[in-house]
């Protein structure tokens, strides 16, 4: 690197962390990605001397004053995102995000004892700890998100499909301590991806409707007789999902169409809420009614086997101290959240999801997604909470090959469909004729 950056002296009130942030921001704005990566390697991996001794001194001071490893993780995470947020806005610089991840990944296998001083040894230990943190996993996920590597492939890890699911972006790519700039980047990407999918799905379904209602043309023409539409062949619109054409149609029809010859899922949710509002009921009565509302769409044989009883017991165990209280919004939200924990997954610390897998194996992904949608439709405040449950599943399986978790891919695809059909800007009521 030939670029020598002037170091601007700060007042003593400026923290060492802020000096490093300002320095990296100046570098990433004025230097090539390769030069910045070289600086980063020298600064945090200690592979060589550093041009600006004041910055090296600031890093050393941070290392010496760090009493908790998680504090250094937050510091290094912000340093990384200062670079990443700049590079992600320039298409020809995005490759550097993956190279930054690779640099940090090398640190995880580098013996800390190679540090020539106690400070360098501790720095390497802190960087190693960072590579095992949730911050680094989220950073790696963001690198895969920015460089997805082409079309879906069964041999690629699940994480490479993240771009397909806008409802996962916030939960998989943003943490509480991230800068406002990074949060805005992810929000904009989510809005754009959601809008694109909605448009692509609408075009596909509209094209499907046109083709079904159009007079069919003979498949075989008499020799010498030109096809009446020759030269005007219209290519079918591409299916925007990873589902088969028939699965896409039947799933969307199930989400937005009639499910009992008279009512849609939205109709049933409205009827349930009207019944609850018509008479002041206790929380215990609500739980009983909620149980009936949910199991009404479950396959009878599967439900009677064990699921219905498990759901009933789970509901009865929720907030028993409130059984005699009048039902209210707070209890509604908390109960719906607990039901989603039961049906999908509770938390990263408690990642068991055998109920969810049991549902998929026995009633299929469409009916399983419909069941969790029924919960959201009576309490739309918990829509982000359901998305978070799906994000936990995504993170849990992100390193698995797509081919080995097709059941989960289908669930992600179908939740995408459901969000468009129920909360999107296009009307899909016509799907009943397909």
Short mmCIF file of C-alpha atoms in Angstrom, two decimals, residues 8-402:
data_model
loop_
_atom_site.label_atom_id
_atom_site.label_comp_id
_atom_site.label_asym_id
_atom_site.label_seq_id
_atom_site.Cartn_x
_atom_site.Cartn_y
_atom_site.Cartn_z
CA UNK A 8 -5.86 13.77 12.89
CA UNK A 9 -5.27 14.24 16.61
CA UNK A 10 -8.44 14.03 18.66
CA UNK A 11 -9.23 15.64 21.92
CA UNK A 12 -8.75 13.46 24.96
CA UNK A 13 -12.52 13.11 25.24
CA UNK A 14 -12.59 10.95 22.10
CA UNK A 15 -12.46 7.27 22.99
CA UNK A 16 -9.92 4.87 21.52
CA UNK A 17 -12.81 2.98 19.91
CA UNK A 18 -14.02 6.12 18.15
CA UNK A 19 -10.51 6.86 16.87
CA UNK A 20 -10.39 3.42 15.25
CA UNK A 21 -13.89 3.85 13.79
CA UNK A 22 -12.99 7.23 12.29
CA UNK A 23 -9.74 5.87 10.91
CA UNK A 24 -11.40 2.88 9.22
CA UNK A 25 -14.11 5.10 7.78
CA UNK A 26 -11.48 7.39 6.24
CA UNK A 27 -9.64 4.39 4.82
CA UNK A 28 -12.65 2.70 3.27
CA UNK A 29 -13.72 5.97 1.63
CA UNK A 30 -10.34 6.66 0.04
CA UNK A 31 -8.63 3.32 -0.59
CA UNK A 32 -9.26 0.21 -2.66
CA UNK A 33 -10.86 -2.80 -0.94
CA UNK A 34 -7.58 -4.74 -1.21
CA UNK A 35 -5.66 -1.99 0.56
CA UNK A 36 -8.28 -1.78 3.30
CA UNK A 37 -8.22 -5.56 3.76
CA UNK A 38 -4.44 -5.41 4.13
CA UNK A 39 -4.82 -2.72 6.78
CA UNK A 40 -7.46 -4.76 8.60
CA UNK A 41 -5.23 -7.84 8.59
CA UNK A 42 -2.28 -5.87 9.94
CA UNK A 43 -4.35 -4.15 12.59
CA UNK A 44 -6.35 -7.06 14.00
CA UNK A 45 -4.34 -10.15 13.10
CA UNK A 46 -0.95 -8.61 13.78
CA UNK A 47 0.70 -10.04 10.66
CA UNK A 48 2.91 -6.97 10.19
CA UNK A 49 3.53 -3.47 11.48
CA UNK A 50 0.96 -0.74 11.02
CA UNK A 51 1.60 2.56 9.24
CA UNK A 52 -0.19 4.75 11.76
CA UNK A 53 1.31 4.03 15.22
CA UNK A 54 -1.43 6.07 16.91
CA UNK A 55 -4.06 3.61 15.68
CA UNK A 56 -1.99 0.63 16.79
CA UNK A 57 -1.69 2.27 20.21
CA UNK A 58 -5.46 2.75 20.31
CA UNK A 59 -6.02 -0.95 19.54
CA UNK A 60 -3.52 -1.98 22.21
CA UNK A 61 -5.25 0.25 24.75
CA UNK A 62 -8.63 -1.29 23.87
CA UNK A 63 -7.23 -4.81 24.25
CA UNK A 64 -5.64 -4.03 27.62
CA UNK A 65 -8.78 -2.37 28.99
CA UNK A 66 -11.18 -5.06 27.79
CA UNK A 67 -12.51 -7.02 30.75
CA UNK A 68 -15.33 -8.83 28.94
CA UNK A 69 -14.88 -10.63 25.63
CA UNK A 70 -18.37 -9.63 24.50
CA UNK A 71 -17.39 -5.95 24.74
CA UNK A 72 -14.59 -6.52 22.23
CA UNK A 73 -17.02 -8.45 20.01
CA UNK A 74 -19.24 -5.38 19.79
CA UNK A 75 -16.24 -3.19 18.96
CA UNK A 76 -14.89 -5.52 16.25
CA UNK A 77 -18.37 -6.06 14.85
CA UNK A 78 -18.79 -2.32 14.33
CA UNK A 79 -15.34 -2.10 12.72
CA UNK A 80 -16.38 -4.78 10.24
CA UNK A 81 -19.66 -3.09 9.39
CA UNK A 82 -17.93 0.24 8.76
CA UNK A 83 -16.20 -1.53 5.87
CA UNK A 84 -19.12 -3.73 4.86
CA UNK A 85 -21.66 -0.90 4.69
CA UNK A 86 -19.40 1.00 2.32
CA UNK A 87 -18.62 -1.97 0.08
CA UNK A 88 -22.18 -3.24 -0.20
CA UNK A 89 -23.25 0.00 -1.93
CA UNK A 90 -20.74 -0.58 -4.74
CA UNK A 91 -21.39 -3.71 -6.78
CA UNK A 92 -17.76 -4.13 -7.87
CA UNK A 93 -16.61 -4.00 -4.22
CA UNK A 94 -18.97 -6.58 -2.78
CA UNK A 95 -16.47 -9.38 -3.28
CA UNK A 96 -14.39 -7.80 -0.50
CA UNK A 97 -17.11 -8.62 2.05
CA UNK A 98 -16.50 -12.34 1.56
CA UNK A 99 -12.74 -11.80 1.67
CA UNK A 100 -13.11 -9.99 4.99
CA UNK A 101 -15.01 -12.99 6.36
CA UNK A 102 -12.29 -15.32 5.08
CA UNK A 103 -9.61 -13.23 6.82
CA UNK A 104 -11.43 -13.48 10.12
CA UNK A 105 -12.08 -17.16 9.55
CA UNK A 106 -8.34 -17.76 9.27
CA UNK A 107 -7.91 -16.24 12.71
CA UNK A 108 -10.01 -19.01 14.25
CA UNK A 109 -7.35 -21.56 13.30
CA UNK A 110 -4.34 -19.41 14.13
CA UNK A 111 -2.58 -20.27 17.43
CA UNK A 112 -2.72 -17.33 19.79
CA UNK A 113 0.76 -18.17 21.07
CA UNK A 114 2.23 -16.78 17.84
CA UNK A 115 1.73 -13.29 19.23
CA UNK A 116 5.11 -11.78 20.08
CA UNK A 117 3.75 -9.80 23.00
CA UNK A 118 1.15 -10.41 25.65
CA UNK A 119 -1.08 -7.78 24.05
CA UNK A 120 -0.88 -9.41 20.61
CA UNK A 121 -1.63 -12.80 22.13
CA UNK A 122 -4.70 -11.41 23.88
CA UNK A 123 -5.79 -9.64 20.69
CA UNK A 124 -5.75 -12.92 18.80
CA UNK A 125 -7.70 -14.62 21.56
CA UNK A 126 -10.32 -11.86 21.41
CA UNK A 127 -10.56 -12.11 17.61
CA UNK A 128 -10.92 -15.90 17.94
CA UNK A 129 -13.77 -15.40 20.38
CA UNK A 130 -15.42 -13.04 17.90
CA UNK A 131 -15.35 -15.72 15.16
CA UNK A 132 -17.38 -17.98 17.45
CA UNK A 133 -19.96 -15.32 18.28
CA UNK A 134 -23.42 -14.62 16.92
CA UNK A 135 -22.05 -11.34 15.56
CA UNK A 136 -19.67 -13.20 13.25
CA UNK A 137 -22.36 -15.69 12.20
CA UNK A 138 -24.59 -12.77 11.24
CA UNK A 139 -21.71 -11.14 9.38
CA UNK A 140 -21.02 -14.37 7.48
CA UNK A 141 -24.72 -14.60 6.67
CA UNK A 142 -24.64 -11.04 5.32
CA UNK A 143 -21.66 -11.92 3.09
CA UNK A 144 -23.60 -14.86 1.63
CA UNK A 145 -26.61 -12.58 1.28
CA UNK A 146 -24.65 -10.04 -0.76
CA UNK A 147 -22.94 -12.75 -2.86
CA UNK A 148 -25.55 -15.53 -3.17
CA UNK A 149 -23.65 -17.43 -5.85
CA UNK A 150 -26.26 -17.97 -8.55
CA UNK A 151 -29.34 -20.17 -8.80
CA UNK A 152 -30.62 -22.48 -6.11
CA UNK A 153 -28.75 -25.76 -5.96
CA UNK A 154 -29.35 -28.79 -3.79
CA UNK A 155 -25.65 -29.00 -2.99
CA UNK A 156 -25.42 -25.39 -1.79
CA UNK A 157 -26.04 -24.56 1.90
CA UNK A 158 -29.43 -23.25 2.92
CA UNK A 159 -27.95 -19.85 3.80
CA UNK A 160 -27.48 -19.09 0.08
CA UNK A 161 -31.28 -18.91 -0.27
CA UNK A 162 -31.69 -16.08 2.24
CA UNK A 163 -32.25 -13.46 -0.47
CA UNK A 164 -35.46 -15.26 -1.44
CA UNK A 165 -37.16 -14.59 1.90
CA UNK A 166 -37.51 -10.87 2.71
CA UNK A 167 -39.37 -11.58 5.94
CA UNK A 168 -36.17 -13.16 7.32
CA UNK A 169 -33.83 -10.24 6.56
CA UNK A 170 -34.37 -8.24 9.72
CA UNK A 171 -34.08 -11.26 12.00
CA UNK A 172 -31.10 -12.89 10.27
CA UNK A 173 -29.04 -9.85 9.29
CA UNK A 174 -29.65 -7.21 11.96
CA UNK A 175 -28.79 -7.22 15.64
CA UNK A 176 -29.76 -4.76 18.34
CA UNK A 177 -26.38 -3.04 18.42
CA UNK A 178 -26.07 -2.46 14.66
CA UNK A 179 -25.74 1.06 13.31
CA UNK A 180 -28.74 2.92 11.95
CA UNK A 181 -27.07 2.88 8.54
CA UNK A 182 -26.86 -0.91 8.45
CA UNK A 183 -30.44 -1.30 9.66
CA UNK A 184 -31.59 1.04 6.90
CA UNK A 185 -29.63 -0.92 4.28
CA UNK A 186 -31.37 -4.13 5.31
CA UNK A 187 -34.78 -2.46 5.50
CA UNK A 188 -34.44 -1.08 1.97
CA UNK A 189 -33.30 -4.47 0.68
CA UNK A 190 -36.30 -6.09 2.34
CA UNK A 191 -38.78 -3.63 0.83
CA UNK A 192 -37.28 -4.01 -2.65
CA UNK A 193 -37.18 -7.81 -2.49
CA UNK A 194 -40.75 -8.00 -1.18
CA UNK A 195 -42.03 -5.69 -3.91
CA UNK A 196 -40.20 -7.65 -6.61
CA UNK A 197 -41.57 -10.98 -5.42
CA UNK A 198 -45.11 -9.61 -5.23
CA UNK A 199 -44.88 -8.28 -8.79
CA UNK A 200 -43.31 -11.49 -10.12
CA UNK A 201 -45.96 -13.62 -8.43
CA UNK A 202 -48.77 -11.43 -9.72
CA UNK A 203 -47.41 -11.62 -13.27
CA UNK A 204 -47.07 -15.39 -13.04
CA UNK A 205 -50.58 -15.95 -11.67
CA UNK A 206 -52.12 -13.52 -14.17
CA UNK A 207 -50.34 -15.29 -17.01
CA UNK A 208 -51.59 -18.62 -15.66
CA UNK A 209 -55.16 -17.33 -15.61
CA UNK A 210 -54.89 -16.01 -19.17
CA UNK A 211 -53.52 -19.30 -20.45
CA UNK A 212 -56.27 -21.27 -18.74
CA UNK A 213 -59.08 -19.10 -20.12
CA UNK A 214 -57.56 -18.74 -23.60
CA UNK A 215 -58.96 -21.02 -26.34
CA UNK A 216 -56.53 -23.92 -26.58
CA UNK A 217 -54.59 -24.15 -29.83
CA UNK A 218 -54.06 -27.54 -31.49
CA UNK A 219 -50.74 -29.06 -30.57
CA UNK A 220 -50.20 -30.64 -34.02
CA UNK A 221 -50.66 -28.65 -37.22
CA UNK A 222 -51.30 -30.12 -40.66
CA UNK A 223 -48.16 -29.99 -42.78
CA UNK A 224 -48.17 -26.87 -44.93
CA UNK A 225 -50.73 -25.04 -42.83
CA UNK A 226 -49.25 -22.19 -40.77
CA UNK A 227 -50.27 -21.84 -37.15
CA UNK A 228 -52.74 -18.92 -36.82
CA UNK A 229 -50.55 -17.46 -34.04
CA UNK A 230 -47.24 -18.26 -35.76
CA UNK A 231 -44.65 -15.59 -34.97
CA UNK A 232 -46.64 -14.51 -31.92
CA UNK A 233 -45.80 -17.28 -29.50
CA UNK A 234 -45.81 -15.91 -25.98
CA UNK A 235 -43.43 -17.56 -23.57
CA UNK A 236 -44.92 -18.44 -20.18
CA UNK A 237 -43.94 -16.25 -17.25
CA UNK A 238 -41.30 -17.82 -15.01
CA UNK A 239 -42.46 -19.41 -11.75
CA UNK A 240 -40.90 -17.11 -9.09
CA UNK A 241 -40.81 -19.80 -6.39
CA UNK A 242 -38.90 -23.03 -5.83
CA UNK A 243 -42.20 -24.93 -5.74
CA UNK A 244 -43.64 -26.88 -8.62
CA UNK A 245 -46.32 -25.09 -10.64
CA UNK A 246 -49.07 -27.30 -9.22
CA UNK A 247 -47.83 -26.91 -5.63
CA UNK A 248 -47.67 -23.13 -6.03
CA UNK A 249 -51.24 -22.96 -7.35
CA UNK A 250 -52.74 -25.29 -4.75
CA UNK A 251 -50.88 -23.62 -1.87
CA UNK A 252 -51.88 -20.07 -2.81
CA UNK A 253 -55.45 -21.24 -3.35
CA UNK A 254 -55.42 -22.78 0.12
CA UNK A 255 -54.09 -19.60 1.75
CA UNK A 256 -56.47 -17.10 0.11
CA UNK A 257 -59.36 -19.24 -1.13
CA UNK A 258 -62.23 -20.97 0.63
CA UNK A 259 -61.19 -23.75 2.98
CA UNK A 260 -64.61 -25.11 3.97
CA UNK A 261 -66.73 -24.40 0.88
CA UNK A 262 -67.91 -21.10 2.40
CA UNK A 263 -65.13 -19.35 4.28
CA UNK A 264 -61.53 -18.31 3.75
CA UNK A 265 -58.96 -18.33 6.55
CA UNK A 266 -59.57 -14.60 6.95
CA UNK A 267 -63.33 -15.17 7.24
CA UNK A 268 -62.83 -17.78 9.96
CA UNK A 269 -60.49 -15.50 11.88
CA UNK A 270 -63.00 -12.63 11.74
CA UNK A 271 -65.80 -14.91 12.92
CA UNK A 272 -63.68 -16.12 15.84
CA UNK A 273 -62.86 -12.57 16.92
CA UNK A 274 -66.50 -11.47 16.58
CA UNK A 275 -67.58 -14.33 18.85
CA UNK A 276 -64.99 -13.29 21.44
CA UNK A 277 -66.09 -9.65 21.34
CA UNK A 278 -69.80 -10.48 21.40
CA UNK A 279 -69.63 -11.81 24.93
CA UNK A 280 -67.23 -10.89 27.69
CA UNK A 281 -65.32 -14.10 28.35
CA UNK A 282 -62.69 -15.19 30.80
CA UNK A 283 -59.21 -16.15 29.72
CA UNK A 284 -60.00 -19.82 30.39
CA UNK A 285 -62.99 -19.69 28.02
CA UNK A 286 -60.84 -17.98 25.41
CA UNK A 287 -58.26 -20.77 25.57
CA UNK A 288 -60.97 -23.39 25.06
CA UNK A 289 -62.39 -21.51 22.07
CA UNK A 290 -58.91 -20.91 20.67
CA UNK A 291 -58.22 -24.64 20.85
CA UNK A 292 -61.38 -25.44 18.87
CA UNK A 293 -60.53 -22.75 16.31
CA UNK A 294 -57.08 -24.24 15.69
CA UNK A 295 -57.91 -27.96 15.61
CA UNK A 296 -60.85 -27.44 13.24
CA UNK A 297 -58.37 -27.41 10.34
CA UNK A 298 -56.22 -30.31 11.53
CA UNK A 299 -56.54 -33.71 9.90
CA UNK A 300 -58.84 -35.68 12.21
CA UNK A 301 -56.76 -38.86 12.27
CA UNK A 302 -53.53 -37.00 13.02
CA UNK A 303 -55.18 -34.77 15.60
CA UNK A 304 -56.73 -37.64 17.52
CA UNK A 305 -53.44 -39.51 17.57
CA UNK A 306 -51.73 -37.09 19.96
CA UNK A 307 -51.48 -33.57 18.54
CA UNK A 308 -54.84 -32.29 19.75
CA UNK A 309 -54.15 -33.40 23.30
CA UNK A 310 -50.66 -31.87 23.23
CA UNK A 311 -52.06 -28.55 22.01
CA UNK A 312 -54.85 -28.61 24.59
CA UNK A 313 -52.47 -29.30 27.47
CA UNK A 314 -50.09 -26.61 26.25
CA UNK A 315 -52.91 -24.04 26.18
CA UNK A 316 -54.19 -25.03 29.60
CA UNK A 317 -50.72 -24.56 31.08
CA UNK A 318 -50.43 -21.02 29.75
CA UNK A 319 -50.81 -18.35 32.46
CA UNK A 320 -53.19 -20.38 34.68
CA UNK A 321 -53.17 -17.57 37.24
CA UNK A 322 -55.14 -15.49 34.69
CA UNK A 323 -57.87 -18.07 33.98
CA UNK A 324 -60.59 -16.11 35.77
CA UNK A 325 -59.57 -12.72 34.40
CA UNK A 326 -61.41 -10.98 31.60
CA UNK A 327 -59.72 -11.56 28.27
CA UNK A 328 -57.62 -8.60 27.05
CA UNK A 329 -55.13 -7.67 24.32
CA UNK A 330 -52.09 -8.40 26.47
CA UNK A 331 -53.24 -11.97 27.13
CA UNK A 332 -54.09 -12.37 23.45
CA UNK A 333 -50.58 -11.42 22.33
CA UNK A 334 -48.79 -13.48 24.98
CA UNK A 335 -50.95 -16.54 24.32
CA UNK A 336 -50.48 -16.38 20.56
CA UNK A 337 -46.73 -16.06 21.06
CA UNK A 338 -46.69 -19.12 23.30
CA UNK A 339 -48.72 -21.09 20.77
CA UNK A 340 -46.20 -20.24 18.05
CA UNK A 341 -43.42 -21.37 20.38
CA UNK A 342 -45.27 -24.66 20.73
CA UNK A 343 -46.03 -25.07 17.02
CA UNK A 344 -42.72 -23.89 15.54
CA UNK A 345 -39.72 -23.25 17.80
CA UNK A 346 -39.20 -21.41 21.07
CA UNK A 347 -35.73 -19.88 20.99
CA UNK A 348 -32.11 -20.32 19.95
CA UNK A 349 -31.39 -21.60 23.44
CA UNK A 350 -34.31 -24.07 23.19
CA UNK A 351 -34.20 -25.10 19.52
CA UNK A 352 -36.39 -28.21 19.71
CA UNK A 353 -39.02 -28.21 16.97
CA UNK A 354 -40.26 -31.78 16.76
CA UNK A 355 -43.92 -30.67 16.85
CA UNK A 356 -43.28 -28.61 13.71
CA UNK A 357 -41.57 -31.53 11.97
CA UNK A 358 -44.32 -33.91 13.10
CA UNK A 359 -46.91 -31.61 11.52
CA UNK A 360 -45.01 -31.40 8.24
CA UNK A 361 -44.49 -35.16 8.07
CA UNK A 362 -48.16 -35.90 8.73
CA UNK A 363 -50.25 -33.07 7.27
CA UNK A 364 -47.77 -31.47 4.86
CA UNK A 365 -46.13 -28.07 4.60
CA UNK A 366 -49.20 -26.25 3.23
CA UNK A 367 -51.45 -27.25 6.12
CA UNK A 368 -48.67 -26.58 8.63
CA UNK A 369 -48.13 -23.04 7.33
CA UNK A 370 -51.91 -22.54 7.30
CA UNK A 371 -52.08 -23.49 10.97
CA UNK A 372 -49.58 -20.84 12.05
CA UNK A 373 -51.31 -18.33 9.78
CA UNK A 374 -54.54 -18.90 11.68
CA UNK A 375 -52.75 -17.69 14.79
CA UNK A 376 -51.45 -14.56 13.05
CA UNK A 377 -54.84 -13.74 11.52
CA UNK A 378 -56.48 -13.31 14.94
CA UNK A 379 -53.55 -11.26 16.27
CA UNK A 380 -51.64 -9.48 13.51
CA UNK A 381 -49.29 -7.87 16.03
CA UNK A 382 -47.44 -11.17 16.26
CA UNK A 383 -46.62 -11.40 12.54
CA UNK A 384 -42.98 -10.37 13.25
CA UNK A 385 -42.89 -12.92 16.06
CA UNK A 386 -43.76 -15.73 13.62
CA UNK A 387 -41.12 -14.45 11.22
CA UNK A 388 -38.62 -14.62 14.07
CA UNK A 389 -39.58 -18.29 14.68
CA UNK A 390 -38.87 -19.06 11.02
CA UNK A 391 -35.59 -17.13 11.23
CA UNK A 392 -34.54 -19.33 14.16
CA UNK A 393 -35.21 -22.40 12.01
CA UNK A 394 -33.26 -20.86 9.14
CA UNK A 395 -30.27 -20.12 11.36
CA UNK A 396 -30.44 -23.60 12.87
CA UNK A 397 -30.17 -25.27 9.45
CA UNK A 398 -28.26 -22.62 7.48
CA UNK A 399 -25.15 -24.77 6.94
CA UNK A 400 -27.15 -27.82 5.76
CA UNK A 401 -27.36 -28.61 2.05
CA UNK A 402 -30.59 -27.44 0.48
#
